[in-house]
CSV table of C-alpha atoms and ligand atoms in Angstrom, one decimal:
chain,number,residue,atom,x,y,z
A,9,UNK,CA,-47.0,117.1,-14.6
A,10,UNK,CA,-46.0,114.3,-12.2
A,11,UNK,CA,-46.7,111.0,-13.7
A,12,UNK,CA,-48.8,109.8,-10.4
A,13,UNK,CA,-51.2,113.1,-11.4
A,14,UNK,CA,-51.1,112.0,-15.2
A,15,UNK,CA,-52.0,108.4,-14.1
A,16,UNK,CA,-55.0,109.5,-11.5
A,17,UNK,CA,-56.2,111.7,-14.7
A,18,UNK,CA,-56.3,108.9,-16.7
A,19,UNK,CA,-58.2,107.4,-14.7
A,20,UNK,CA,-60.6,109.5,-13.7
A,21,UNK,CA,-61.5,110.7,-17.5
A,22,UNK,CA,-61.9,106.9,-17.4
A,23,UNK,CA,-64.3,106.6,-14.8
A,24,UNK,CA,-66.4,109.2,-16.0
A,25,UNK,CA,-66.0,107.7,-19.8
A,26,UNK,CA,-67.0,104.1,-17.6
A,27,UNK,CA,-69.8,105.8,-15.6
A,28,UNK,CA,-71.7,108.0,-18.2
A,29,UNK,CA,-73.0,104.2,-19.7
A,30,UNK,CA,-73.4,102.4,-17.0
A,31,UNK,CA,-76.6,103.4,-16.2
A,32,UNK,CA,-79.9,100.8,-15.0
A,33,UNK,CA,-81.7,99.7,-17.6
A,34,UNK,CA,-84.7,102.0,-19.0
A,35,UNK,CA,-88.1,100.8,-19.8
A,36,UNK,CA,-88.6,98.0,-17.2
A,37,UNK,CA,-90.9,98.4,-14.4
A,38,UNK,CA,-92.8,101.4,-15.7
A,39,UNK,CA,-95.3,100.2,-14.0
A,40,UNK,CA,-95.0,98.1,-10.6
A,41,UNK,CA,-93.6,94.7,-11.6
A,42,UNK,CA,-96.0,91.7,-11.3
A,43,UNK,CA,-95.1,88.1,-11.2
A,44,UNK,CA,-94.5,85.2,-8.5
A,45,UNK,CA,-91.5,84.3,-6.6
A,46,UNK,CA,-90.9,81.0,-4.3
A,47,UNK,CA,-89.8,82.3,-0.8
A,48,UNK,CA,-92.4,82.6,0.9
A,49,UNK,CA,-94.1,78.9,0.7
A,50,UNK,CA,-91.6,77.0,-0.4
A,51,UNK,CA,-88.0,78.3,0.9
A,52,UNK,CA,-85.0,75.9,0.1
A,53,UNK,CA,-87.7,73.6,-1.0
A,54,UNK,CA,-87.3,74.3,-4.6
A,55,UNK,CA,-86.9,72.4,-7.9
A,56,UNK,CA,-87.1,73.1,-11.4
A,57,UNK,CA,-90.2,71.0,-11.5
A,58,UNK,CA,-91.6,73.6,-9.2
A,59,UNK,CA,-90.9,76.4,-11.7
A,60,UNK,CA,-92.0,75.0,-15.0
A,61,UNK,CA,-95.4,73.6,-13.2
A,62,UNK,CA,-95.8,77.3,-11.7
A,63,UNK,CA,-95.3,78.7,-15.1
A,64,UNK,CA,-97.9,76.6,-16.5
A,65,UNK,CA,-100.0,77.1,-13.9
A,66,UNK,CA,-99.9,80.9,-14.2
A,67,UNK,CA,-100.6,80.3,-18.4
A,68,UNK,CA,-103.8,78.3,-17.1
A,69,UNK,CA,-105.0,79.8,-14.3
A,70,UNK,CA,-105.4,83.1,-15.9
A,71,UNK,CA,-102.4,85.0,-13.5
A,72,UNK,CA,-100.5,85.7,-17.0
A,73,UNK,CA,-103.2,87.3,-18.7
A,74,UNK,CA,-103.8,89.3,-15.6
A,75,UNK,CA,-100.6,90.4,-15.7
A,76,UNK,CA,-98.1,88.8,-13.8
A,77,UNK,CA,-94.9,88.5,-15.9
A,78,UNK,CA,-92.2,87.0,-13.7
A,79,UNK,CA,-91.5,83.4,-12.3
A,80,UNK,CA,-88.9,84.3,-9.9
A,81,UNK,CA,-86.2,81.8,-8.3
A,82,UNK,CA,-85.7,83.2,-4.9
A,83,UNK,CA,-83.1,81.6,-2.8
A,84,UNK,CA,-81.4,78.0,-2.4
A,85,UNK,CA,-80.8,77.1,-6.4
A,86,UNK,CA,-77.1,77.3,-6.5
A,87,UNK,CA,-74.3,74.4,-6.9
A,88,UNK,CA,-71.1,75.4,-6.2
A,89,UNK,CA,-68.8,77.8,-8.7
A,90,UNK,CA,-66.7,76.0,-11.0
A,91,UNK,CA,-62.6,76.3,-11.1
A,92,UNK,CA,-63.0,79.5,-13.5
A,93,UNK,CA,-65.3,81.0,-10.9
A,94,UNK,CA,-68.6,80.7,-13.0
A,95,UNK,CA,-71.8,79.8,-10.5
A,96,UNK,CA,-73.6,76.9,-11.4
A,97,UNK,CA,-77.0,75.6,-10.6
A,98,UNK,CA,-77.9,72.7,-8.2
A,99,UNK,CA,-77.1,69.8,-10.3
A,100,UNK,CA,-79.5,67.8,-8.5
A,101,UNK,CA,-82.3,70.1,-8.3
A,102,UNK,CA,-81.9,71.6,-11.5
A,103,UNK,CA,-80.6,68.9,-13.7
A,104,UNK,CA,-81.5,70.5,-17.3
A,105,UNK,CA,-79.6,73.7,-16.1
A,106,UNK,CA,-80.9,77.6,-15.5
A,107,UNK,CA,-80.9,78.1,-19.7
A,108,UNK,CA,-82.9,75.3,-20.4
A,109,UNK,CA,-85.5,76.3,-17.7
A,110,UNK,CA,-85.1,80.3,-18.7
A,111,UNK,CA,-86.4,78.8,-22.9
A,112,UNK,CA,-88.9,77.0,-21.0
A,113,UNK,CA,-90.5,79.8,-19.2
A,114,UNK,CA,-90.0,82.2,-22.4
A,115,UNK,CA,-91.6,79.5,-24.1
A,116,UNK,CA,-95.2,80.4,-22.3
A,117,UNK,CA,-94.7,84.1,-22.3
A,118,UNK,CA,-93.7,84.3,-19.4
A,119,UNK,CA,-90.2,85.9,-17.8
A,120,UNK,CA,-87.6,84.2,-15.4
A,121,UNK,CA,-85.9,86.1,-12.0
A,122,UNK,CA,-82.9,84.7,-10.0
A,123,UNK,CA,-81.7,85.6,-6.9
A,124,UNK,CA,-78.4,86.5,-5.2
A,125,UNK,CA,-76.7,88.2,-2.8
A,126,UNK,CA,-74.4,91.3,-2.0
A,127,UNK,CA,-72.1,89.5,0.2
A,128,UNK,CA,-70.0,86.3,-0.6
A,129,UNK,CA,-73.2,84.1,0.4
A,130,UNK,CA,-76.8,84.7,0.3
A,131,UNK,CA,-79.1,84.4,3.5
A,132,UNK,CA,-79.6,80.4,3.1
A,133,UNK,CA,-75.7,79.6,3.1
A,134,UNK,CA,-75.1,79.8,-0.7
A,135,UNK,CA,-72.5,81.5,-3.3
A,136,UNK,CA,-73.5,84.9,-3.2
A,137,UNK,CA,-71.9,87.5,-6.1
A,138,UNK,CA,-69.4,89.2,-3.9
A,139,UNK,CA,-66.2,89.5,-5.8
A,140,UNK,CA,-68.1,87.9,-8.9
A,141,UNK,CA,-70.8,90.8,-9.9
A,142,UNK,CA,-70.0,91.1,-13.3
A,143,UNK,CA,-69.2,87.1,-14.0
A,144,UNK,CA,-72.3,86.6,-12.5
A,145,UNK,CA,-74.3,89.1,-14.4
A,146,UNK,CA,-73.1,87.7,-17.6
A,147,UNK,CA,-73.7,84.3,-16.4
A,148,UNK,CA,-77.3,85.2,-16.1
A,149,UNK,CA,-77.7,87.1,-19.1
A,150,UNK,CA,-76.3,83.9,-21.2
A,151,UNK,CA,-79.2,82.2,-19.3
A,152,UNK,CA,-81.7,84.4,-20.6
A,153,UNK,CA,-82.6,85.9,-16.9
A,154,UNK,CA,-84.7,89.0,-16.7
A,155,UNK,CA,-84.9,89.7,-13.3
A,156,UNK,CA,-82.3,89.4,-10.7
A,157,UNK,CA,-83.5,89.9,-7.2
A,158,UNK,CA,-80.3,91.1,-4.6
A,159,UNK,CA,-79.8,90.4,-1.6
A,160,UNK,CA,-78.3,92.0,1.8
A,161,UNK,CA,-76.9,89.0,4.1
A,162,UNK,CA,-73.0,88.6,5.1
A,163,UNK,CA,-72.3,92.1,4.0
A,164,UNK,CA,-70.8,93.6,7.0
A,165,UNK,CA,-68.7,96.7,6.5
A,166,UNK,CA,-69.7,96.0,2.7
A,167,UNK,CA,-71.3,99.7,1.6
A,168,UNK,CA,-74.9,99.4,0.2
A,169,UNK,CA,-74.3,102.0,-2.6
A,170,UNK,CA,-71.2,100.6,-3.8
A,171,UNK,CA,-72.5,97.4,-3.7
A,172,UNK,CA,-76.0,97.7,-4.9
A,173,UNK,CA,-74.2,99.9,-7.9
A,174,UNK,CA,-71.5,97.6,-8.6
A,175,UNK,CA,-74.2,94.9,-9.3
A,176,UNK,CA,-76.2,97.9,-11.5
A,177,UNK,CA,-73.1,98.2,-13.7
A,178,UNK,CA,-72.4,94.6,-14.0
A,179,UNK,CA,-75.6,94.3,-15.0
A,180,UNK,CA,-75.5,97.1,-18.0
A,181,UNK,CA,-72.3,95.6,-18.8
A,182,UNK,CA,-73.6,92.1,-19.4
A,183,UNK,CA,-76.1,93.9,-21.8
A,184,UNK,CA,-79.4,92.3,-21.2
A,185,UNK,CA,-82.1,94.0,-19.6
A,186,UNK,CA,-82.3,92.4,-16.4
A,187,UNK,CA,-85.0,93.8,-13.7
A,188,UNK,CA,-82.5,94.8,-10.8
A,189,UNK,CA,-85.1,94.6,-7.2
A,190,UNK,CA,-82.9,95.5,-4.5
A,191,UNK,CA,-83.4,93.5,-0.9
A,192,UNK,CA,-81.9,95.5,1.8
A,193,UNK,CA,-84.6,96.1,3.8
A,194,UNK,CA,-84.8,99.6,3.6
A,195,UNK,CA,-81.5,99.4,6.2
A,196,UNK,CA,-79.7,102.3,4.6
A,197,UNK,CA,-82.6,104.3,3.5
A,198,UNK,CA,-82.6,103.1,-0.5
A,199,UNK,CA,-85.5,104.7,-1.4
A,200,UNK,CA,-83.1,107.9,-0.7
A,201,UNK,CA,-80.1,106.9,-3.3
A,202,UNK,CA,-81.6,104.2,-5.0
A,203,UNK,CA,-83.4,106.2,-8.1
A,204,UNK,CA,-80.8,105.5,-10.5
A,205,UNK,CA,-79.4,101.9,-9.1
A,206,UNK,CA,-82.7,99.6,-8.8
A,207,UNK,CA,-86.4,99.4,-10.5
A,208,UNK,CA,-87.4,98.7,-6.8
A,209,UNK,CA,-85.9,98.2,-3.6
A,210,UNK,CA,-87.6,96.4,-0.7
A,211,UNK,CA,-88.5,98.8,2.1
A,212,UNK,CA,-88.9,96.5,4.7
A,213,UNK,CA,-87.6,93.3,6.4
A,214,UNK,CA,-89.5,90.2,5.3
A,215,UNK,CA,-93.0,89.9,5.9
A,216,UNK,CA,-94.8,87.6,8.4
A,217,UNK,CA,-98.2,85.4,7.5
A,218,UNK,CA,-99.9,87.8,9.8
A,219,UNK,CA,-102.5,90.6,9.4
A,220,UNK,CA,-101.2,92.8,12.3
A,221,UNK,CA,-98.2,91.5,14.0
A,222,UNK,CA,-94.7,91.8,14.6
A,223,UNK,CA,-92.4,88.4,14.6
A,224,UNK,CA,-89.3,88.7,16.4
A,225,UNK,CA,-86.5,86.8,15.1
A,226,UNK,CA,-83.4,86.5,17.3
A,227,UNK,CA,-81.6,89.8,15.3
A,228,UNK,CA,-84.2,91.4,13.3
A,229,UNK,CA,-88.0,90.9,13.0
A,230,UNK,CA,-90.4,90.1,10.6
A,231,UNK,CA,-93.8,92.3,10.0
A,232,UNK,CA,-97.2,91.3,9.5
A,233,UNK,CA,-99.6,93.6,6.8
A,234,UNK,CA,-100.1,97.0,8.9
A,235,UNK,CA,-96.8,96.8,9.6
A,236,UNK,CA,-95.7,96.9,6.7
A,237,UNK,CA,-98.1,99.6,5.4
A,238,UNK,CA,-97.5,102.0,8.9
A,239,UNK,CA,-93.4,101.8,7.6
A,240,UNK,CA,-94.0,103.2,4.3
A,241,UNK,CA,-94.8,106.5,5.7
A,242,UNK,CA,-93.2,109.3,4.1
A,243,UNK,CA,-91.9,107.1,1.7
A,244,UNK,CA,-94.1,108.2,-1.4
A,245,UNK,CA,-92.4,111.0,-2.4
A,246,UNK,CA,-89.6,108.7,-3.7
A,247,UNK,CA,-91.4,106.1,-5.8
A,248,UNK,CA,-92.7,106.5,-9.3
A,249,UNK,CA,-92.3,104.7,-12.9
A,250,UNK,CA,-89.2,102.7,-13.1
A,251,UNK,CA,-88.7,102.5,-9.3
A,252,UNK,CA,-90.7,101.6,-7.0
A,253,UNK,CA,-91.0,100.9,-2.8
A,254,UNK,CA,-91.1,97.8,-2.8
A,255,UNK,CA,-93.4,96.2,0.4
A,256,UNK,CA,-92.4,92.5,-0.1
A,257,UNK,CA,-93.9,89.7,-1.7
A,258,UNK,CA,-97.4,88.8,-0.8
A,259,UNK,CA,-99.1,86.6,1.4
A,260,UNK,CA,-102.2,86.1,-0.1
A,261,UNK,CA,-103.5,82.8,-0.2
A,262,UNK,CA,-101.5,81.7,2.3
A,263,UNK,CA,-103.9,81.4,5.2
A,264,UNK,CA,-104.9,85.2,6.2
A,265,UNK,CA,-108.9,85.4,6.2
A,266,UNK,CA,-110.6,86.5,2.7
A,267,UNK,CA,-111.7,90.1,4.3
A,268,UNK,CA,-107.2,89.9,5.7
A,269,UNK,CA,-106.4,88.8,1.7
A,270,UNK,CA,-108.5,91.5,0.1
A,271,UNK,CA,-107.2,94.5,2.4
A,272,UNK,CA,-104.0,93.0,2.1
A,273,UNK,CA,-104.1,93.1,-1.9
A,274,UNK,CA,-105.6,96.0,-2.0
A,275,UNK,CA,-103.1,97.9,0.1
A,276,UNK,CA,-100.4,96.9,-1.7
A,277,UNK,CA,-102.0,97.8,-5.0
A,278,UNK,CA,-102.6,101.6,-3.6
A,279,UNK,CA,-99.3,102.1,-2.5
A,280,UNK,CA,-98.0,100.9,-5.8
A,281,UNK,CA,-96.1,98.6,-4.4
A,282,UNK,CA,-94.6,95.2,-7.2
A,283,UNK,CA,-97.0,92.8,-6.9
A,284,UNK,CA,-95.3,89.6,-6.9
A,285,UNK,CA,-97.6,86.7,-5.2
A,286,UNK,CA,-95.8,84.2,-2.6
A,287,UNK,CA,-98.2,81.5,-2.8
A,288,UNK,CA,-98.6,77.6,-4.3
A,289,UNK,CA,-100.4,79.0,-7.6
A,290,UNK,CA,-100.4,75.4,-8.9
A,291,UNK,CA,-103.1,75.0,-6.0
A,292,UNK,CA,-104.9,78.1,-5.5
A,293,UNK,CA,-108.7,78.8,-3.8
A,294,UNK,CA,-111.4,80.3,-6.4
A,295,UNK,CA,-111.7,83.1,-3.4
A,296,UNK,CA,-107.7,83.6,-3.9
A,297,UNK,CA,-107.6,83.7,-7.5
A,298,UNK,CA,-110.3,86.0,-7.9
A,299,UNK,CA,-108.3,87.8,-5.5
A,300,UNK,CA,-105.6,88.0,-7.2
A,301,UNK,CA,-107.2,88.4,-10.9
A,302,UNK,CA,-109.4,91.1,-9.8
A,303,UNK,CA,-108.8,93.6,-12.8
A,304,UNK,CA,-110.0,96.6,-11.1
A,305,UNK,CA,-107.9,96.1,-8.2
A,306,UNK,CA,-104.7,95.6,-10.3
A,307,UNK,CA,-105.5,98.6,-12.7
A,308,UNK,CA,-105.0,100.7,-10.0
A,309,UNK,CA,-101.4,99.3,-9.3
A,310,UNK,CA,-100.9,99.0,-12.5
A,311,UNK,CA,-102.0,102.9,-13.1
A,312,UNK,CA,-99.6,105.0,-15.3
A,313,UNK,CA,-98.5,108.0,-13.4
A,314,UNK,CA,-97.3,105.5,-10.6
A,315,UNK,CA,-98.3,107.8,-7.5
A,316,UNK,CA,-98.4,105.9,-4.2
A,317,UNK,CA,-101.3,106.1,-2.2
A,318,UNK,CA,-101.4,108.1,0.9
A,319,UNK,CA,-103.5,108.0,4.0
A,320,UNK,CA,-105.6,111.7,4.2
A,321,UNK,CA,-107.8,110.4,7.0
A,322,UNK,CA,-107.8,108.5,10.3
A,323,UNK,CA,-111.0,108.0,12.1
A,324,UNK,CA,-110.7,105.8,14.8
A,325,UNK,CA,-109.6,102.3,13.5
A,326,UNK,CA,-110.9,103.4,9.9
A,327,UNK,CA,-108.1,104.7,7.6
A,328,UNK,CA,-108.7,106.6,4.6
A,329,UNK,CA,-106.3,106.3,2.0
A,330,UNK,CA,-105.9,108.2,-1.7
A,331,UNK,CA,-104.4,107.4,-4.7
A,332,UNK,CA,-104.4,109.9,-8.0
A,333,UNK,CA,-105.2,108.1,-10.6
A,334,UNK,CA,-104.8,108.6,-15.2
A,335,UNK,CA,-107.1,111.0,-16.5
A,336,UNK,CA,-108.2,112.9,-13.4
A,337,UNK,CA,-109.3,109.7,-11.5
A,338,UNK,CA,-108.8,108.7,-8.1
A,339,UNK,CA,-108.8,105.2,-6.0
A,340,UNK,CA,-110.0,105.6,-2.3
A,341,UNK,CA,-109.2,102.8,0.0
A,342,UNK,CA,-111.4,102.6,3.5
A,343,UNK,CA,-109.4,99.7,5.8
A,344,UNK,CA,-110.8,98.7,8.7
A,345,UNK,CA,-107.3,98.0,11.1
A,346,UNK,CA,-109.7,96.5,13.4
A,347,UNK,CA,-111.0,93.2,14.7
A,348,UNK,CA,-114.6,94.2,14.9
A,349,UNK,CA,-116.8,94.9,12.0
A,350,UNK,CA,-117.0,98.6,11.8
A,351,UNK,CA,-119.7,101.1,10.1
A,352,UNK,CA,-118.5,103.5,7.6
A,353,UNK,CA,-120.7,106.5,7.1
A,354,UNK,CA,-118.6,108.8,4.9
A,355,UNK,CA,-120.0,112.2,3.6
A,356,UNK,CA,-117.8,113.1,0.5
A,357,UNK,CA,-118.6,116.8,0.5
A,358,UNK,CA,-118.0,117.3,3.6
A,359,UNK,CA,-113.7,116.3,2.8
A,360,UNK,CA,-111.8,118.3,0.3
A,361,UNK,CA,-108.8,115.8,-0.3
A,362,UNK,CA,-106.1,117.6,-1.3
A,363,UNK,CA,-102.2,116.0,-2.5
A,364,UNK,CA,-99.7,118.0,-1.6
A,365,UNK,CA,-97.0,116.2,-3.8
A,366,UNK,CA,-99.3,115.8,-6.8
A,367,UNK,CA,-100.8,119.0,-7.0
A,368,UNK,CA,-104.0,116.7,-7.7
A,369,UNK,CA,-107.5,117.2,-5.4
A,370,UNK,CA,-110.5,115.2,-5.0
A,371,UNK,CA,-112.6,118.0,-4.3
A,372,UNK,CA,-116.1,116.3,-4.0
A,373,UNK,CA,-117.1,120.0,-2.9
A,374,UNK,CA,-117.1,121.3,-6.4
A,375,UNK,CA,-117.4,117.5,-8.8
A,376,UNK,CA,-119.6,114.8,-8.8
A,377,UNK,CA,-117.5,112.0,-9.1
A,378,UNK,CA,-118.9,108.7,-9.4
A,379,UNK,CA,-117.8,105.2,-8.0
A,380,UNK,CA,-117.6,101.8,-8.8
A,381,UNK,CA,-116.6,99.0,-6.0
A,382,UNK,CA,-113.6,97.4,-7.3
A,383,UNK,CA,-114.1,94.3,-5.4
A,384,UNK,CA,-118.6,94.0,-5.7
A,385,UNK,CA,-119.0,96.4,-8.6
A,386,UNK,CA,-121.0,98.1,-6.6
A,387,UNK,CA,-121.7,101.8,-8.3
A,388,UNK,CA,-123.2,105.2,-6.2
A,389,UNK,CA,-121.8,108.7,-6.6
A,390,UNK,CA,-120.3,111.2,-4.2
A,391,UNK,CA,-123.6,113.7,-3.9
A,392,UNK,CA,-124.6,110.5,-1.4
A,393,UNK,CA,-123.3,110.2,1.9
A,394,UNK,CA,-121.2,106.5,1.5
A,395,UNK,CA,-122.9,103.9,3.8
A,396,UNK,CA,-121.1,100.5,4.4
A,397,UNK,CA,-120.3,97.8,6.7
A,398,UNK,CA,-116.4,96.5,6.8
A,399,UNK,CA,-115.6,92.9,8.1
A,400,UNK,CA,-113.0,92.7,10.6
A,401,UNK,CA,-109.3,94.0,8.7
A,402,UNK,CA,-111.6,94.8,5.9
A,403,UNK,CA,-111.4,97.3,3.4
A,404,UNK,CA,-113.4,98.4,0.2
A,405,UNK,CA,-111.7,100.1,-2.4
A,406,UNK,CA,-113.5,102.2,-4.5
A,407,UNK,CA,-112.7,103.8,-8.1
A,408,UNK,CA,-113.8,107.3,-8.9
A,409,UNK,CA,-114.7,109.1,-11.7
A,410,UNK,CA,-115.5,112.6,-12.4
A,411,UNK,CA,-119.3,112.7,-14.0
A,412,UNK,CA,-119.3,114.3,-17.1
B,509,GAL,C1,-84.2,87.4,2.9
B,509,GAL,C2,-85.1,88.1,1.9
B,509,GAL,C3,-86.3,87.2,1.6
B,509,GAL,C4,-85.7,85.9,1.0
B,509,GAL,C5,-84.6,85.3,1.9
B,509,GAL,C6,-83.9,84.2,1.2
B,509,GAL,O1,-83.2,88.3,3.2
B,509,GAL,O2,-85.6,89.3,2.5
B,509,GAL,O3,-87.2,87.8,0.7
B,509,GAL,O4,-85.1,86.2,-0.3
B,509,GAL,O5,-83.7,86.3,2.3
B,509,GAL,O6,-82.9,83.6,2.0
């Protein structure tokens, strides 16, 4: 055999030998991650004031024991790398350093995120992890990180699976179980290779504080709520425990109406989406928080068999969407797209709703099945016709049970 053969066999046996352990890691994200992240009200604008207030806050405002898990650095905290290469935080803005802010988040139980980029710099000018995946993955994990957020500016030519699993392996390499949430966009279709690189990949461009509009930037735009919920269609056959279609961080409490924050919540809790909250949570409404705590809401997120919601019914500007639920249950979600209040009159038995992918039906035909109002508490049954009124971009979400 020809040396150059002997040599590519080598190396291949090596690749496999490579390949068979670097796999993501297992166990994180069986459910939809939940936590906060600072884009979306605070941009470059970021400190690690900021982050150890918000992680307090989240201790005292009741979001940790609702579940939220993750204070998550977005953008804008990088220095420069020093001579060996190694990335180093904004010495001004993060004086005590990324490990001393990662003990004082573990400290309250709660997790850090960081964010960086495919390409050689992230979307706000900085070092991104081009060239330096696996330095920088060990650089996190000897900061303690658990959740690395990655992003997709200044990657042309760059290829999304290579890149996106280049970062996986780094990460597996470094050894510490670090959340990997993928931000392309949903450019090159993730949700169709991702399974084994990410926990989550975003599926859209960024969203836009608006209920139902489209933001154009000069080269892209950004998507207001129905937006984003019209471009998840056909995506739920590829979500599920350990990764998840990801519909970008929320806008809640950032100035949509309370009927806007409620659908808005709601939607992205159906479609199983991470729920990680993009407003000032060191300054948050009652309305907002009890938003945003509402345990019935985020139980159905938070539901174990992971199945996205899907919409079974238009009628007019009424959409009816389902969700399979644990233990034979189901979540139904009525949203009201438009900017009148709108009746609902819904006759249960008259609607067989039947999931193709789950092999699961609602079939109010042959069960009673009874339901509770996950934002009133409201409770009726499914023998009744439903009767309701829903605001302007409303929506009530209802939970339903099979009566014994
Ligand atoms: C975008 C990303 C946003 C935010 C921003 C930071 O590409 O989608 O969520 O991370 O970059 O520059």
């Amino acid at each position: 055999m020809k040396r150059s053969m002997l040599n590519m066999l080598a190396l291949s046996a090596c690749t496999v030998a490579f390949n068979a352990h670097a796999q993501k890691f297992d166990g994180l994200a069986a459910t939809p991650q939940m936590g906060w992240n600072s884009w979306n009200t605070f941009a470059c604008d970021i400190n690690e004031k900021l982050i150890r207030d918000t992680a307090d806050a989240m201790v005292k405002n009741g979001l940790k024991d609702a579940g939220y898990e993750y204070v998550n650095i977005d953008d804008c905290w990088h220095g420069k790398r020093d001579e060996k290469g190694v990335i180093q935080a904004d010495p001004e803005r993060f004086p005590s350093g990324m490990k001393a802010l990662a003990d004082y988040v573990h400290g309250k139980g709660l997790k850090i995120g960081i964010y960086s980029d495919a390409g050689a710099t992230t979307c706000g000018g900085h070092p991104g992890s081009r060239g330096h995946e696996y330095q920088d993955a060990q650089t996190y994990a000897a900061w303690g990180i658990d959740y690395i957020k990655y992003d997709w500016c200044d990657t042309k030519g760059l290829n999304p699976v290579g890149a996106y699993t280049t970062m996986r392996d780094a990460i597996r390499a470094a050894g510490r179980p670090m959340l990997f949430s993928m931000c392309e966009w949903g450019d090159s279709k993730p949700w169709e290779w991702a399974k084994d690189v990410g926990h989550s990949w975003r599926t859209t461009g960024d969203i836009y504080l608006c209920f139902d509009c489209e933001f154009s930037e000069a080269s892209y735009s950004r998507w207001g709520v129905l937006q984003i919920l019209d471009k998840q269609a056909g995506l739920r056959v590829h979500s599920g425990p350990g990764h998840w279609n990801d519909m970008d961080m929320l806008e809640v409490g950032r100035g949509l109406t309370e009927d806007e924050d409620r659908s808005h919540f709601a939607a992205w809790a159906m479609l199983a989406s991470p729920l990680i909250l993009g407003n000032d949570v060191r300054k948050m409404s009652d309305a907002t928080k009890r938003i945003l705590t509402n345990k019935e809401v985020i139980a159905i997120n938070q539901d174990k068999l992971g199945i996205q919601a899907w919409r079974f019914m238009q009628a007019g500007r009424l959409e009816y969407w389902a969700k399979p639920l644990d233990k034979g249950e189901w979540a139904v979600m009525i949203l009201n797209r438009s900017e009148q209040a709108m009746p609902v009159s819904y006759q249960w038995t008259n609607h067989r709703v039947n999931d193709d992918m789950s092999k699961r039906v609602l079939d109010t035909t042959k069960t009673v099945y009874t339901w509770t109002d996950a934002w009133t508490g409201k409770t009726g049954d499914t023998s009744k016709k439903l009767e309701s009124k829903l605001a302007p971009h409303g929506a009530i979400v209802l939970r339903l049970k099979a009566r014994s």
